[in-house]
XYZ file of C-alpha atoms in Angstrom:
756
model
C 173.012 14.188 -123.511
C 169.911 12.261 -124.634
C 170.520 9.333 -126.844
C 168.097 8.594 -129.706
C 165.685 11.526 -128.891
C 164.357 11.474 -132.483
C 163.380 7.841 -132.070
C 161.689 8.538 -128.745
C 159.680 11.378 -130.241
C 158.572 9.132 -133.094
C 157.353 6.512 -130.661
C 155.373 9.201 -128.798
C 153.889 10.647 -131.994
C 152.218 7.237 -132.635
C 150.838 6.845 -129.141
C 147.432 8.660 -129.297
C 146.301 6.940 -132.518
C 147.620 3.503 -131.477
C 146.145 3.641 -127.973
C 142.781 4.659 -129.398
C 142.929 1.754 -131.863
C 143.882 -0.681 -129.079
C 141.100 0.581 -126.819
C 138.626 0.095 -129.632
C 139.957 -3.424 -130.412
C 140.003 -4.608 -126.797
C 136.701 -2.913 -126.017
C 137.558 -1.672 -122.559
C 139.915 0.589 -120.669
C 143.596 -0.362 -120.905
C 146.357 -1.089 -118.443
C 149.727 0.572 -118.955
C 151.177 -2.772 -119.996
C 148.532 -3.167 -122.674
C 149.143 0.325 -123.995
C 152.839 -0.280 -124.396
C 152.341 -3.680 -125.980
C 149.600 -2.608 -128.388
C 151.495 0.555 -129.470
C 154.461 -1.593 -130.374
C 152.691 -4.099 -132.580
C 154.703 -4.993 -135.650
C 151.718 -4.504 -137.880
C 150.900 -0.969 -136.634
C 147.449 -0.129 -135.247
C 145.635 -2.948 -133.483
C 142.771 -4.628 -135.304
C 142.004 -7.347 -132.809
C 142.272 -8.187 -129.122
C 144.902 -10.746 -128.365
C 144.263 -13.490 -125.829
C 146.515 -13.218 -122.821
C 148.551 -16.338 -122.199
C 147.630 -17.798 -125.553
C 148.116 -15.552 -128.588
C 151.569 -15.237 -130.163
C 152.121 -11.632 -131.202
C 154.762 -9.935 -133.270
C 156.217 -6.770 -131.758
C 158.605 -4.007 -132.833
C 160.862 -3.109 -129.863
C 162.480 0.344 -129.782
C 165.919 -0.796 -128.850
C 168.294 -3.650 -127.832
C 170.792 -3.887 -124.995
C 173.448 -6.626 -124.516
C 175.934 -7.364 -121.769
C 179.517 -8.579 -122.698
C 178.978 -12.236 -121.645
C 175.907 -12.641 -123.854
C 176.761 -10.040 -126.477
C 179.618 -12.177 -127.730
C 177.300 -15.003 -128.909
C 174.556 -12.601 -129.991
C 176.911 -10.580 -132.216
C 178.633 -13.734 -133.553
C 175.098 -14.715 -134.639
C 174.360 -11.278 -136.012
C 177.501 -11.504 -138.124
C 175.818 -14.487 -139.904
C 172.612 -12.524 -140.588
C 174.036 -10.732 -143.634
C 173.169 -7.142 -142.411
C 175.376 -4.072 -142.715
C 173.974 -2.257 -139.700
C 171.590 -2.815 -136.823
C 168.007 -1.756 -137.608
C 167.252 -0.298 -134.150
C 169.419 1.524 -131.574
C 171.574 -1.095 -129.811
C 174.276 -1.101 -127.178
C 176.715 -3.554 -125.688
C 178.071 -3.202 -122.092
C 181.289 -4.645 -120.694
C 180.268 -5.428 -117.133
C 180.286 -9.218 -116.549
C 183.874 -10.131 -117.288
C 185.373 -8.061 -114.384
C 186.264 -10.056 -111.339
C 186.051 -8.656 -107.782
C 189.020 -9.456 -105.659
C 191.227 -6.635 -104.331
C 189.581 -3.376 -105.330
C 188.331 -1.346 -108.290
C 191.529 -0.098 -109.853
C 193.569 -3.358 -109.698
C 190.586 -5.567 -110.477
C 189.641 -3.554 -113.551
C 193.149 -3.521 -114.989
C 193.488 -7.236 -114.328
C 190.245 -7.847 -116.228
C 191.311 -5.761 -119.180
C 194.629 -7.694 -119.237
C 192.864 -11.074 -119.260
C 189.902 -10.223 -121.481
C 191.452 -7.776 -124.033
C 190.693 -10.185 -126.886
C 187.003 -10.213 -126.111
C 186.767 -6.481 -125.327
C 188.581 -5.699 -128.594
C 186.216 -8.014 -130.460
C 183.160 -6.288 -128.921
C 184.622 -2.837 -129.606
C 185.252 -3.652 -133.283
C 181.981 -5.469 -133.997
C 179.993 -2.700 -132.428
C 181.953 -0.125 -134.405
C 181.232 -2.052 -137.608
C 177.519 -2.564 -137.156
C 176.471 0.748 -135.566
C 176.236 -0.378 -131.940
C 177.164 1.772 -128.991
C 179.757 0.243 -126.776
C 180.173 0.895 -123.009
C 183.728 0.041 -122.133
C 184.925 -1.959 -119.005
C 184.345 0.152 -115.919
C 181.523 2.202 -117.428
C 179.033 0.386 -115.294
C 176.490 -2.378 -114.986
C 174.292 -2.606 -118.072
C 170.933 -2.113 -116.381
C 172.078 0.930 -114.340
C 173.606 2.480 -117.442
C 170.424 1.805 -119.375
C 168.350 3.484 -116.711
C 170.617 6.473 -116.682
C 170.846 6.923 -120.496
C 168.278 4.978 -122.544
C 165.173 3.962 -120.618
C 162.070 6.080 -121.363
C 158.403 5.894 -120.280
C 156.224 3.924 -122.564
C 159.046 2.387 -124.536
C 159.713 -1.246 -125.344
C 163.169 -2.807 -125.309
C 164.646 -6.248 -125.191
C 167.991 -7.185 -123.730
C 170.245 -10.257 -123.569
C 170.062 -10.418 -119.816
C 167.121 -11.480 -117.632
C 167.432 -8.294 -115.569
C 166.727 -6.038 -118.535
C 163.413 -5.683 -116.743
C 165.139 -3.090 -114.497
C 164.096 -0.411 -117.046
C 160.515 -0.805 -115.844
C 161.518 1.686 -113.167
C 161.129 4.340 -115.879
C 157.836 2.972 -117.167
C 159.158 0.740 -119.969
C 158.176 -2.749 -120.946
C 161.734 -4.115 -121.001
C 162.150 -7.863 -121.427
C 165.121 -10.254 -121.119
C 165.697 -12.513 -124.105
C 168.217 -14.804 -125.671
C 170.715 -13.546 -128.184
C 168.827 -15.018 -131.109
C 165.852 -12.837 -130.240
C 168.158 -9.830 -130.104
C 169.479 -10.809 -133.561
C 165.980 -10.819 -134.947
C 165.321 -7.286 -133.840
C 168.749 -5.931 -134.795
C 168.222 -7.511 -138.179
C 165.007 -5.542 -138.691
C 162.578 -8.384 -138.116
C 159.598 -8.805 -135.800
C 160.047 -10.085 -132.328
C 157.555 -12.688 -131.187
C 156.146 -13.016 -127.673
C 153.129 -14.831 -126.278
C 150.654 -12.066 -125.081
C 151.462 -11.889 -121.376
C 148.905 -12.210 -118.614
C 148.762 -9.277 -116.213
C 149.305 -9.107 -112.452
C 148.428 -5.947 -110.707
C 150.169 -4.984 -107.506
C 148.423 -2.199 -105.637
C 150.772 -0.356 -103.247
C 149.112 1.675 -100.512
C 150.686 3.644 -97.741
C 154.344 4.794 -97.787
C 157.709 3.231 -96.927
C 159.122 4.254 -93.622
C 162.009 3.592 -91.172
C 164.189 0.652 -92.164
C 161.873 -0.533 -94.983
C 162.900 0.111 -98.578
C 161.756 -0.622 -102.144
C 163.805 -3.811 -101.991
C 161.476 -5.162 -99.308
C 158.482 -4.744 -101.682
C 159.886 -7.241 -104.181
C 161.207 -9.512 -101.443
C 157.605 -9.639 -100.148
C 156.177 -10.182 -103.627
C 158.693 -12.989 -104.276
C 157.444 -14.698 -101.158
C 153.880 -14.416 -102.353
C 154.317 -15.481 -106.010
C 157.401 -17.810 -105.707
C 160.047 -18.171 -108.369
C 157.533 -19.226 -111.033
C 154.356 -17.371 -109.984
C 154.971 -14.555 -112.438
C 155.750 -16.804 -115.422
C 154.122 -15.531 -118.585
C 152.954 -12.345 -116.843
C 153.712 -8.666 -116.695
C 153.600 -7.254 -113.175
C 152.218 -3.733 -113.146
C 152.556 -1.688 -109.967
C 150.281 1.187 -109.083
C 148.684 3.136 -106.223
C 149.785 5.932 -103.861
C 152.648 3.783 -102.662
C 153.966 3.440 -106.142
C 154.012 7.170 -106.831
C 155.681 7.833 -103.513
C 158.796 5.833 -104.455
C 161.887 6.994 -106.344
C 162.532 5.891 -109.947
C 165.610 3.893 -108.875
C 163.455 2.229 -106.122
C 160.970 1.273 -108.838
C 163.843 -0.094 -110.830
C 164.920 -2.276 -107.939
C 161.413 -3.772 -107.767
C 161.198 -4.381 -111.487
C 164.741 -5.772 -111.619
C 164.065 -8.578 -109.136
C 160.771 -9.362 -110.888
C 162.968 -11.704 -112.950
C 163.151 -13.847 -109.758
C 159.445 -14.531 -109.799
C 159.652 -15.573 -113.460
C 157.793 -12.455 -114.653
C 158.065 -11.462 -118.312
C 158.679 -7.938 -116.995
C 157.376 -5.413 -114.495
C 156.503 -1.712 -114.892
C 155.151 1.431 -113.288
C 153.101 4.315 -114.663
C 154.795 7.653 -115.591
C 154.931 9.972 -112.532
C 156.851 12.785 -110.919
C 159.647 10.560 -109.625
C 160.427 9.592 -113.242
C 160.339 13.206 -114.293
C 162.827 14.071 -111.551
C 165.142 11.172 -112.509
C 165.077 11.903 -116.239
C 165.827 15.580 -115.571
C 168.635 14.739 -113.136
C 170.237 12.454 -115.733
C 170.206 15.131 -118.412
C 167.063 14.144 -120.255
C 164.672 17.058 -119.773
C 163.809 16.792 -123.457
C 162.397 13.295 -122.785
C 160.262 14.773 -119.945
C 158.959 17.474 -122.294
C 158.004 14.863 -124.930
C 156.474 12.477 -122.414
C 154.429 15.159 -120.703
C 152.621 15.795 -123.990
C 151.174 12.303 -123.925
C 151.323 11.659 -120.138
C 147.727 10.287 -120.058
C 148.876 7.407 -122.325
C 151.922 6.584 -120.206
C 149.867 5.153 -117.376
C 146.721 2.988 -117.172
C 143.286 4.395 -117.859
C 141.807 5.705 -114.569
C 139.071 2.986 -114.563
C 141.774 0.309 -114.354
C 143.360 1.399 -111.087
C 139.954 2.262 -109.605
C 138.709 -1.330 -110.181
C 141.871 -3.476 -110.845
C 140.088 -6.825 -110.349
C 138.256 -6.186 -113.609
C 141.373 -5.661 -115.708
C 144.127 -7.790 -114.234
C 144.329 -11.595 -114.080
C 145.529 -11.393 -110.486
C 145.676 -8.524 -108.008
C 147.944 -8.287 -104.938
C 147.716 -5.484 -102.425
C 150.561 -4.442 -100.132
C 150.425 -1.678 -97.514
C 153.861 -0.105 -97.519
C 153.182 1.502 -94.157
C 152.931 -1.927 -92.582
C 155.725 -3.626 -94.609
C 158.800 -4.571 -92.574
C 162.373 -5.404 -93.715
C 162.906 -8.930 -95.108
C 165.778 -11.383 -95.652
C 165.188 -13.857 -98.431
C 167.004 -17.121 -98.788
C 169.149 -19.148 -98.654
C 169.526 -20.845 -102.088
C 166.350 -19.397 -103.525
C 165.179 -15.786 -103.812
C 161.561 -16.491 -102.935
C 162.127 -17.883 -99.389
C 160.960 -14.640 -97.694
C 161.382 -14.028 -93.951
C 160.605 -10.781 -92.132
C 163.688 -9.682 -90.132
C 161.743 -9.954 -86.927
C 161.115 -13.631 -87.514
C 164.510 -14.490 -88.906
C 166.286 -15.678 -85.796
C 163.758 -18.382 -84.938
C 163.646 -19.588 -88.571
C 167.401 -19.681 -88.858
C 167.887 -21.687 -85.705
C 165.132 -24.103 -86.829
C 166.881 -24.724 -90.121
C 170.472 -24.628 -88.901
C 171.549 -21.664 -90.952
C 174.903 -20.132 -89.900
C 174.229 -16.824 -88.227
C 177.734 -15.368 -88.249
C 178.471 -13.298 -91.335
C 181.976 -12.723 -92.803
C 180.967 -10.778 -95.907
C 178.179 -8.284 -96.677
C 177.885 -7.023 -100.208
C 176.068 -3.979 -101.628
C 175.592 -3.351 -105.318
C 174.635 -5.296 -108.487
C 172.206 -4.087 -111.090
C 169.457 -4.311 -108.445
C 170.744 -1.925 -105.775
C 173.663 0.237 -106.890
C 172.061 3.654 -107.356
C 173.110 6.904 -105.713
C 170.073 6.569 -103.409
C 171.084 3.031 -102.319
C 174.623 4.076 -101.594
C 173.564 7.180 -99.699
C 171.160 5.287 -97.442
C 173.648 2.589 -96.674
C 176.407 5.180 -96.107
C 174.130 6.851 -93.498
C 174.156 3.578 -91.511
C 177.962 3.389 -91.667
C 178.359 7.009 -90.525
C 175.931 6.515 -87.670
C 177.865 3.419 -86.472
C 181.167 5.211 -86.668
C 179.852 8.241 -84.724
C 178.700 5.821 -81.957
C 182.028 3.984 -81.747
C 180.879 0.713 -83.322
C 183.221 -1.231 -85.530
C 182.024 -3.635 -88.216
C 182.252 -7.378 -87.705
C 181.988 -8.260 -91.385
C 183.812 -7.207 -94.522
C 181.689 -4.752 -96.498
C 181.973 -4.870 -100.331
C 180.533 -2.106 -102.553
C 179.905 -2.282 -106.308
C 178.675 1.128 -107.632
C 176.287 0.798 -110.540
C 177.973 3.074 -113.011
C 180.902 5.423 -113.420
C 178.422 8.300 -113.087
C 177.180 6.994 -109.750
C 180.719 6.249 -108.555
C 182.098 9.632 -109.612
C 179.260 11.470 -107.980
C 179.361 9.317 -104.824
C 183.123 9.866 -104.565
C 182.653 13.673 -104.988
C 179.977 13.765 -102.318
C 181.939 11.686 -99.782
C 179.754 8.570 -99.778
C 182.563 6.246 -100.671
C 184.701 7.871 -97.970
C 181.942 7.006 -95.528
C 182.329 3.317 -96.422
C 186.134 3.588 -96.191
C 185.747 4.537 -92.533
C 185.337 0.778 -92.057
C 188.894 -0.396 -92.325
C 187.971 -3.646 -94.121
C 185.592 -2.126 -96.633
C 186.293 -2.946 -100.324
C 185.187 -0.647 -103.180
C 184.993 -2.837 -106.207
C 184.643 -1.996 -109.894
C 181.440 -0.601 -111.408
C 180.523 -4.076 -112.572
C 178.481 -7.145 -111.670
C 181.250 -8.833 -109.636
C 180.081 -11.189 -106.900
C 176.453 -11.077 -108.039
C 177.273 -13.342 -111.043
C 180.036 -15.349 -109.575
C 182.814 -13.027 -110.550
C 184.259 -12.950 -107.087
C 187.614 -14.402 -106.174
C 186.719 -14.865 -102.515
C 189.587 -16.025 -100.364
C 188.863 -19.415 -98.738
C 185.865 -20.257 -100.830
C 187.638 -23.325 -102.239
C 187.510 -24.899 -98.787
C 183.777 -25.457 -99.164
C 183.048 -24.436 -95.534
C 179.483 -23.936 -94.396
C 178.956 -20.184 -93.993
C 176.539 -17.302 -94.563
C 176.779 -14.007 -96.529
C 174.275 -11.258 -97.019
C 173.918 -9.120 -100.130
C 171.596 -6.762 -101.944
C 171.742 -8.767 -105.199
C 168.777 -10.537 -106.834
C 169.858 -14.197 -107.026
C 171.198 -16.488 -104.347
C 171.390 -19.914 -105.917
C 173.936 -22.366 -104.498
C 177.453 -21.610 -105.696
C 176.387 -18.465 -107.554
C 178.393 -15.795 -105.623
C 181.619 -17.567 -104.677
C 181.460 -21.074 -106.103
C 181.026 -22.694 -102.650
C 177.874 -24.830 -102.468
C 177.839 -24.385 -98.757
C 177.656 -20.601 -98.782
C 174.215 -19.611 -97.540
C 173.399 -16.359 -99.356
C 170.627 -14.088 -98.089
C 169.081 -11.178 -100.027
C 168.187 -7.900 -98.303
C 168.141 -4.137 -98.860
C 171.363 -2.186 -98.885
C 170.396 -0.684 -95.537
C 169.938 -4.122 -93.893
C 173.170 -5.341 -95.471
C 175.039 -2.481 -93.936
C 173.421 -3.135 -90.526
C 174.261 -6.821 -90.659
C 177.846 -6.064 -91.698
C 178.131 -3.882 -88.636
C 176.674 -6.502 -86.259
C 178.249 -9.528 -87.953
C 175.040 -11.451 -87.327
C 172.146 -12.396 -89.653
C 169.726 -12.348 -86.802
C 170.446 -8.749 -85.942
C 167.217 -6.619 -86.056
C 168.225 -2.955 -86.160
C 164.684 -1.915 -85.279
C 164.865 -3.584 -81.826
C 168.421 -4.781 -81.175
C 171.384 -2.857 -79.743
C 175.083 -3.085 -80.343
C 178.085 -2.806 -78.016
C 180.503 -0.030 -78.892
C 184.203 0.324 -78.155
C 183.391 1.802 -74.718
C 181.150 -1.125 -73.825
C 177.987 0.936 -74.190
C 174.756 -0.345 -75.741
C 173.754 1.753 -78.712
C 171.057 1.641 -81.350
C 171.502 2.432 -85.017
C 169.423 5.313 -86.315
C 167.010 4.732 -89.156
C 168.629 5.089 -92.620
C 168.355 8.350 -94.463
C 169.632 9.383 -97.862
C 169.003 11.190 -101.056
C 166.707 10.201 -103.932
C 169.006 12.123 -106.227
C 172.424 13.915 -105.665
C 171.755 17.354 -104.126
C 174.449 18.830 -106.316
C 173.471 16.869 -109.378
C 175.206 14.021 -111.103
C 178.672 14.445 -112.520
C 181.196 12.322 -114.337
C 184.542 12.647 -116.020
C 184.636 9.888 -118.667
C 181.458 7.831 -118.749
C 183.088 5.094 -120.784
C 180.915 5.353 -123.909
C 182.302 4.569 -127.363
C 180.137 5.758 -130.224
C 180.203 3.635 -133.443
C 181.398 4.768 -136.804
C 178.825 6.341 -139.116
C 179.998 3.914 -141.838
C 181.502 0.730 -140.495
C 181.916 -1.012 -143.875
C 185.720 -0.769 -143.694
C 185.984 -1.950 -140.120
C 187.434 -5.428 -139.833
C 186.274 -7.817 -137.148
C 188.991 -10.358 -136.699
C 188.589 -13.663 -134.803
C 191.735 -15.805 -134.410
C 190.927 -19.288 -135.571
C 193.210 -20.608 -132.848
C 191.562 -18.575 -130.079
C 190.140 -20.456 -127.091
C 187.941 -17.413 -126.305
C 186.188 -16.704 -129.570
C 184.926 -18.957 -132.301
C 183.014 -18.106 -135.437
C 179.750 -19.996 -135.618
C 178.731 -22.688 -138.132
C 175.037 -23.001 -138.886
C 173.243 -25.887 -137.198
C 171.933 -28.599 -139.464
C 168.415 -28.433 -140.681
C 165.904 -31.175 -139.722
C 165.835 -34.042 -142.204
C 162.036 -34.297 -142.002
C 162.101 -37.724 -140.385
C 161.146 -39.016 -136.959
C 163.983 -38.966 -134.437
C 164.665 -42.546 -133.332
C 167.175 -44.348 -131.168
C 167.771 -41.326 -128.985
C 169.597 -41.974 -125.655
C 168.932 -40.309 -122.326
C 171.782 -37.992 -121.538
C 170.531 -36.978 -118.071
C 167.281 -36.978 -116.050
C 167.730 -33.864 -113.976
C 166.302 -33.900 -110.504
C 164.721 -30.851 -108.810
C 165.755 -27.245 -109.449
C 167.740 -26.989 -112.693
C 168.443 -23.341 -113.458
C 170.519 -21.913 -116.274
C 173.351 -21.801 -113.710
C 173.073 -25.588 -113.518
C 172.884 -26.004 -117.267
C 175.623 -23.512 -118.147
C 177.531 -22.126 -115.174
C 178.884 -18.589 -115.010
C 181.866 -17.691 -112.813
C 185.100 -18.963 -114.407
C 183.194 -20.171 -117.472
C 182.285 -16.633 -118.539
C 185.598 -16.358 -120.344
C 184.339 -19.006 -122.890
C 181.046 -17.266 -123.668
C 182.251 -16.468 -127.175
C 183.506 -20.015 -127.898
C 180.663 -22.456 -128.272
C 182.765 -25.670 -128.293
C 184.829 -24.713 -125.233
C 181.946 -23.514 -123.087
C 180.009 -26.631 -123.989
C 182.390 -28.381 -121.607
C 180.222 -26.992 -118.716
C 176.930 -28.297 -120.076
C 174.677 -29.561 -117.329
C 177.598 -30.185 -114.997
C 175.612 -28.613 -112.148
C 172.415 -30.661 -112.748
C 171.594 -33.366 -110.242
C 171.318 -36.864 -111.849
C 168.041 -38.367 -110.633
C 169.488 -41.887 -110.654
C 172.445 -41.340 -108.332
C 171.722 -37.820 -106.875
C 175.200 -36.686 -108.013
C 176.279 -33.897 -110.269
C 178.242 -34.329 -113.510
C 178.154 -38.140 -113.332
C 175.913 -39.874 -115.844
C 175.942 -43.301 -117.458
C 177.332 -43.710 -120.963
C 174.952 -46.225 -122.453
C 177.510 -47.190 -125.112
C 180.119 -48.273 -122.587
C 178.134 -48.817 -119.397
C 180.623 -46.543 -117.605
C 179.949 -43.300 -115.722
C 181.427 -40.062 -117.014
C 180.946 -36.331 -117.029
C 177.881 -35.068 -118.852
C 179.634 -33.219 -121.642
C 181.867 -36.183 -122.318
C 178.916 -38.563 -122.624
C 177.120 -36.136 -124.923
C 180.231 -35.876 -127.166
C 180.466 -39.659 -127.291
C 176.864 -39.936 -128.457
C 177.362 -37.166 -130.954
C 180.514 -38.832 -132.316
C 178.548 -42.093 -132.722
C 175.785 -40.312 -134.565
C 173.307 -41.020 -131.833
C 170.810 -38.343 -130.825
C 170.310 -37.604 -127.135
C 167.553 -36.283 -124.885
C 167.500 -34.372 -121.672
C 164.673 -34.886 -119.159
C 163.937 -32.291 -116.458
C 161.703 -31.271 -113.565
C 159.580 -28.151 -112.862
C 160.482 -24.649 -114.070
C 163.469 -26.002 -116.045
C 165.832 -23.220 -117.123
C 164.856 -20.757 -114.405
C 167.164 -17.806 -113.970
C 169.410 -16.076 -116.485
C 168.565 -15.439 -120.113
C 171.800 -17.054 -121.198
C 171.200 -18.831 -124.512
C 174.324 -20.869 -124.026
C 172.120 -23.149 -121.963
C 170.272 -23.900 -125.178
C 173.132 -23.665 -127.696
C 175.390 -26.054 -125.819
C 172.959 -29.003 -125.849
C 172.216 -28.199 -129.531
C 175.939 -28.215 -130.295
C 176.519 -31.515 -128.501
C 173.783 -33.393 -130.242
C 170.801 -33.065 -127.820
C 167.631 -33.129 -129.934
C 164.949 -32.555 -127.355
C 164.407 -31.398 -123.769
C 161.453 -33.017 -122.105
C 160.367 -31.515 -118.760
C 157.465 -30.980 -116.425
C 157.499 -27.193 -117.036
C 159.780 -24.536 -118.515
C 160.913 -21.077 -117.499
C 159.816 -18.713 -120.328
C 163.155 -17.457 -121.677
C 164.765 -20.870 -121.734
C 161.879 -22.434 -123.637
C 162.099 -19.692 -126.217
C 165.897 -20.090 -126.473
C 165.540 -23.806 -127.195
C 163.079 -23.042 -130.016
C 165.359 -20.395 -131.474
C 168.195 -22.906 -131.699
C 166.078 -25.472 -133.577
C 165.504 -27.781 -130.655
C 162.419 -29.490 -129.316
C 161.249 -28.102 -125.984
C 158.548 -30.421 -124.769
C 156.552 -30.930 -121.584
C 155.035 -34.078 -120.174
C 151.262 -34.136 -120.828
C 151.109 -36.237 -117.633
C 153.775 -35.054 -115.211
C 153.751 -38.459 -113.604
C 155.484 -39.806 -116.742
C 158.672 -38.208 -115.507
C 158.846 -41.167 -113.088
C 158.618 -43.636 -115.971
C 161.976 -42.501 -117.410
C 164.794 -44.970 -116.666
C 168.503 -44.530 -116.921
C 169.100 -46.703 -119.971
C 165.957 -45.794 -122.011
C 165.832 -45.325 -125.761
C 163.413 -42.743 -127.201
C 161.644 -42.921 -130.476
C 159.425 -40.137 -131.846
C 156.383 -41.661 -133.574
C 154.788 -38.648 -135.267
C 157.341 -35.840 -135.404
C 156.912 -35.977 -139.205
C 153.400 -34.545 -138.500
C 154.703 -31.752 -136.247
C 152.017 -29.035 -136.123
C 150.760 -26.315 -133.822
C 148.471 -27.579 -131.114
C 149.196 -31.181 -131.818
C 151.043 -33.112 -129.087
C 153.854 -35.462 -129.976
C 153.954 -39.144 -129.178
C 157.131 -40.782 -127.822
C 157.890 -44.478 -127.489
C 160.163 -45.175 -124.606
C 161.968 -48.523 -124.837
C 163.326 -49.898 -121.616
C 166.323 -52.229 -121.355
C 164.103 -55.143 -120.209
C 162.222 -54.952 -123.489
C 159.132 -53.237 -122.114
C 157.810 -50.039 -123.553
C 155.855 -46.969 -122.524
C 154.050 -44.618 -124.839
C 153.883 -41.031 -123.525
C 152.395 -37.839 -124.826
C 154.483 -34.659 -124.900
C 152.943 -31.266 -125.252
C 154.515 -28.240 -126.925
C 153.736 -24.543 -127.602
C 155.249 -24.314 -131.084
C 153.377 -22.170 -133.644
C 153.949 -22.269 -137.441
C 156.802 -19.794 -137.359
C 158.567 -21.679 -134.573
C 158.122 -25.036 -136.334
C 159.770 -23.219 -139.302
C 162.810 -22.518 -137.051
C 162.948 -26.229 -136.165
C 162.729 -27.329 -139.832
C 165.435 -24.895 -140.859
C 167.753 -25.870 -137.959
C 167.429 -22.570 -136.144
C 165.728 -19.167 -136.339
C 169.071 -17.699 -137.461
C 169.217 -20.049 -140.410
C 165.850 -18.682 -141.546
C 167.095 -15.062 -141.222
C 170.197 -15.867 -143.262
C 168.099 -17.619 -145.947
C 165.835 -14.679 -146.292
C 168.751 -12.241 -146.407
C 170.334 -14.241 -149.239
C 167.205 -14.394 -151.380
């Protein structure tokens, strides 16, 4: 079935007029990204050209998607907004709270047993407010969205940074915090700074061991983890049209790892094939009527340097397989060069675990190509050296793969594990035996992120990112430095054999099939549905509004922590075992910044309490300052808040009395999340001022009472020796965002307007 086909047709009806208006306003041919952005303006037809990287613009997204870990807080906030039903089609997906340990059936039941309170809450709140609910086991949010909701030329937002996966079907799909989702579900405009545009021209065609995954691994190496910040990456060229829709989704998905706002591809035959195969021929029929508007104007791709802010060209025919990592997804190494680089850096080469899946690489095509490697190895008498773990992307993919024998192929390896259709190890939901020992080791996976401790909680696990095909090959060899293009393996008979190149199916030859896809439709009228939250629960907690700003300068603020180096949202608010508290703000605040490195002692979760002079855990010190009525400040390094969209990383500091976060630079989503929660997200005007911050400093704002767009703020830093430094802090707040700060949060403003 096609969900929301009437909405999709209405979007398409507006396209010709709105694209024409946008082309007139901009005064030149349009990229696909611009067409989608300008056709989704809150105001309607464009009347002016917006400046990329500078203009704040109000948009009207077509839909919202939420995963269970972030949906809890998003929907708890929505309950405060005073609305009877969501204003746009919205869904919630139970995929994060399912731990991988033994295998799909037992792990899923164990998760339901442990998390029934949360799943029941999500089920009831979705039922009440008109939100579709995908139950535990239905699949990973982004794969389910691609199979059921994504459509060319659409705009969606989602409370997960990998919402961008839907770009594989030609959407502008953007990861946001829960407060942004609340805005859109409440029928309000969604604000975004007009993105810059990066064009990636793909020539040639993938061949041999190279896959779509290697495209984004290569791009990550070029742009680094922050090179795409504030940008939409638009892929085009003969290489783009030659790839499958799910391959395109893989590329867009991992665009989050270069900081990109989102990534997308123009509408083409591969999208038509995928839409038809997933039961959405009516979307194809509607899209074909305006196909010229669902890709860039011809002049753009003919002369991309004139229309994009940056252009990258990659010849797919020359691209080779890559391994990225460890500890950062942008450390890109061609497989052929890996052995030398690993030995130089002392990376462990033996591999105990190899994992295929996650929202990035869990499609039917991914599984079929990896399964072909396993079948080839079995036929040649080669046994695997590593444990192979598989996470199918959805119940539809799993059901079809089971029917077609793909999962049986993996089971021919005695130690293979078929896990639940869920995120599992990709987000730290992996109960890996022996991880608590903290031993130095390496794993390989087809996921998107490989930060320290992310997969199994062990800071000494070196995680490397590769395609499913390469993961399967490394699992067989047991060595990271195995190059299947050139290297041989020894089989049970002592013979040297080579693995054949992978082969698979873009789409199931016999079509997709599924028994129960796990979808729960909401009630037409949810007014009588009761959403109950036990006041004594340690998993769920109704929210209290944050206090409004008193209009005065903040003074006497203490330094909570000066974070050194990489400080991602995983460092600020860890996942893994903490996921169970995502619906309880006070409890989950006990993980606030416990992974951040204190610049003064280079330790984690050990900061000085300036009231006692003693060292303590970060949350404890924050609570001590809050109890004493003393505001606190967090200082950070470059690209602060990189990684997940989780707004808990902003809500926890807000809850524990942090007033401002002052850093060298922000990752986009985290900066927005801070603003939404009524906090000050500031950057050093002079990055060298970071070095002036001492452990026992006191901060006084001198002109916060004159807070205005484009006007930097002045801070007085008082050192314990009586000396002072005056520093300038920049910000990107506009009038509306300053209104959020004054009201105490964006949600406070929504509630105020709803109660007028």
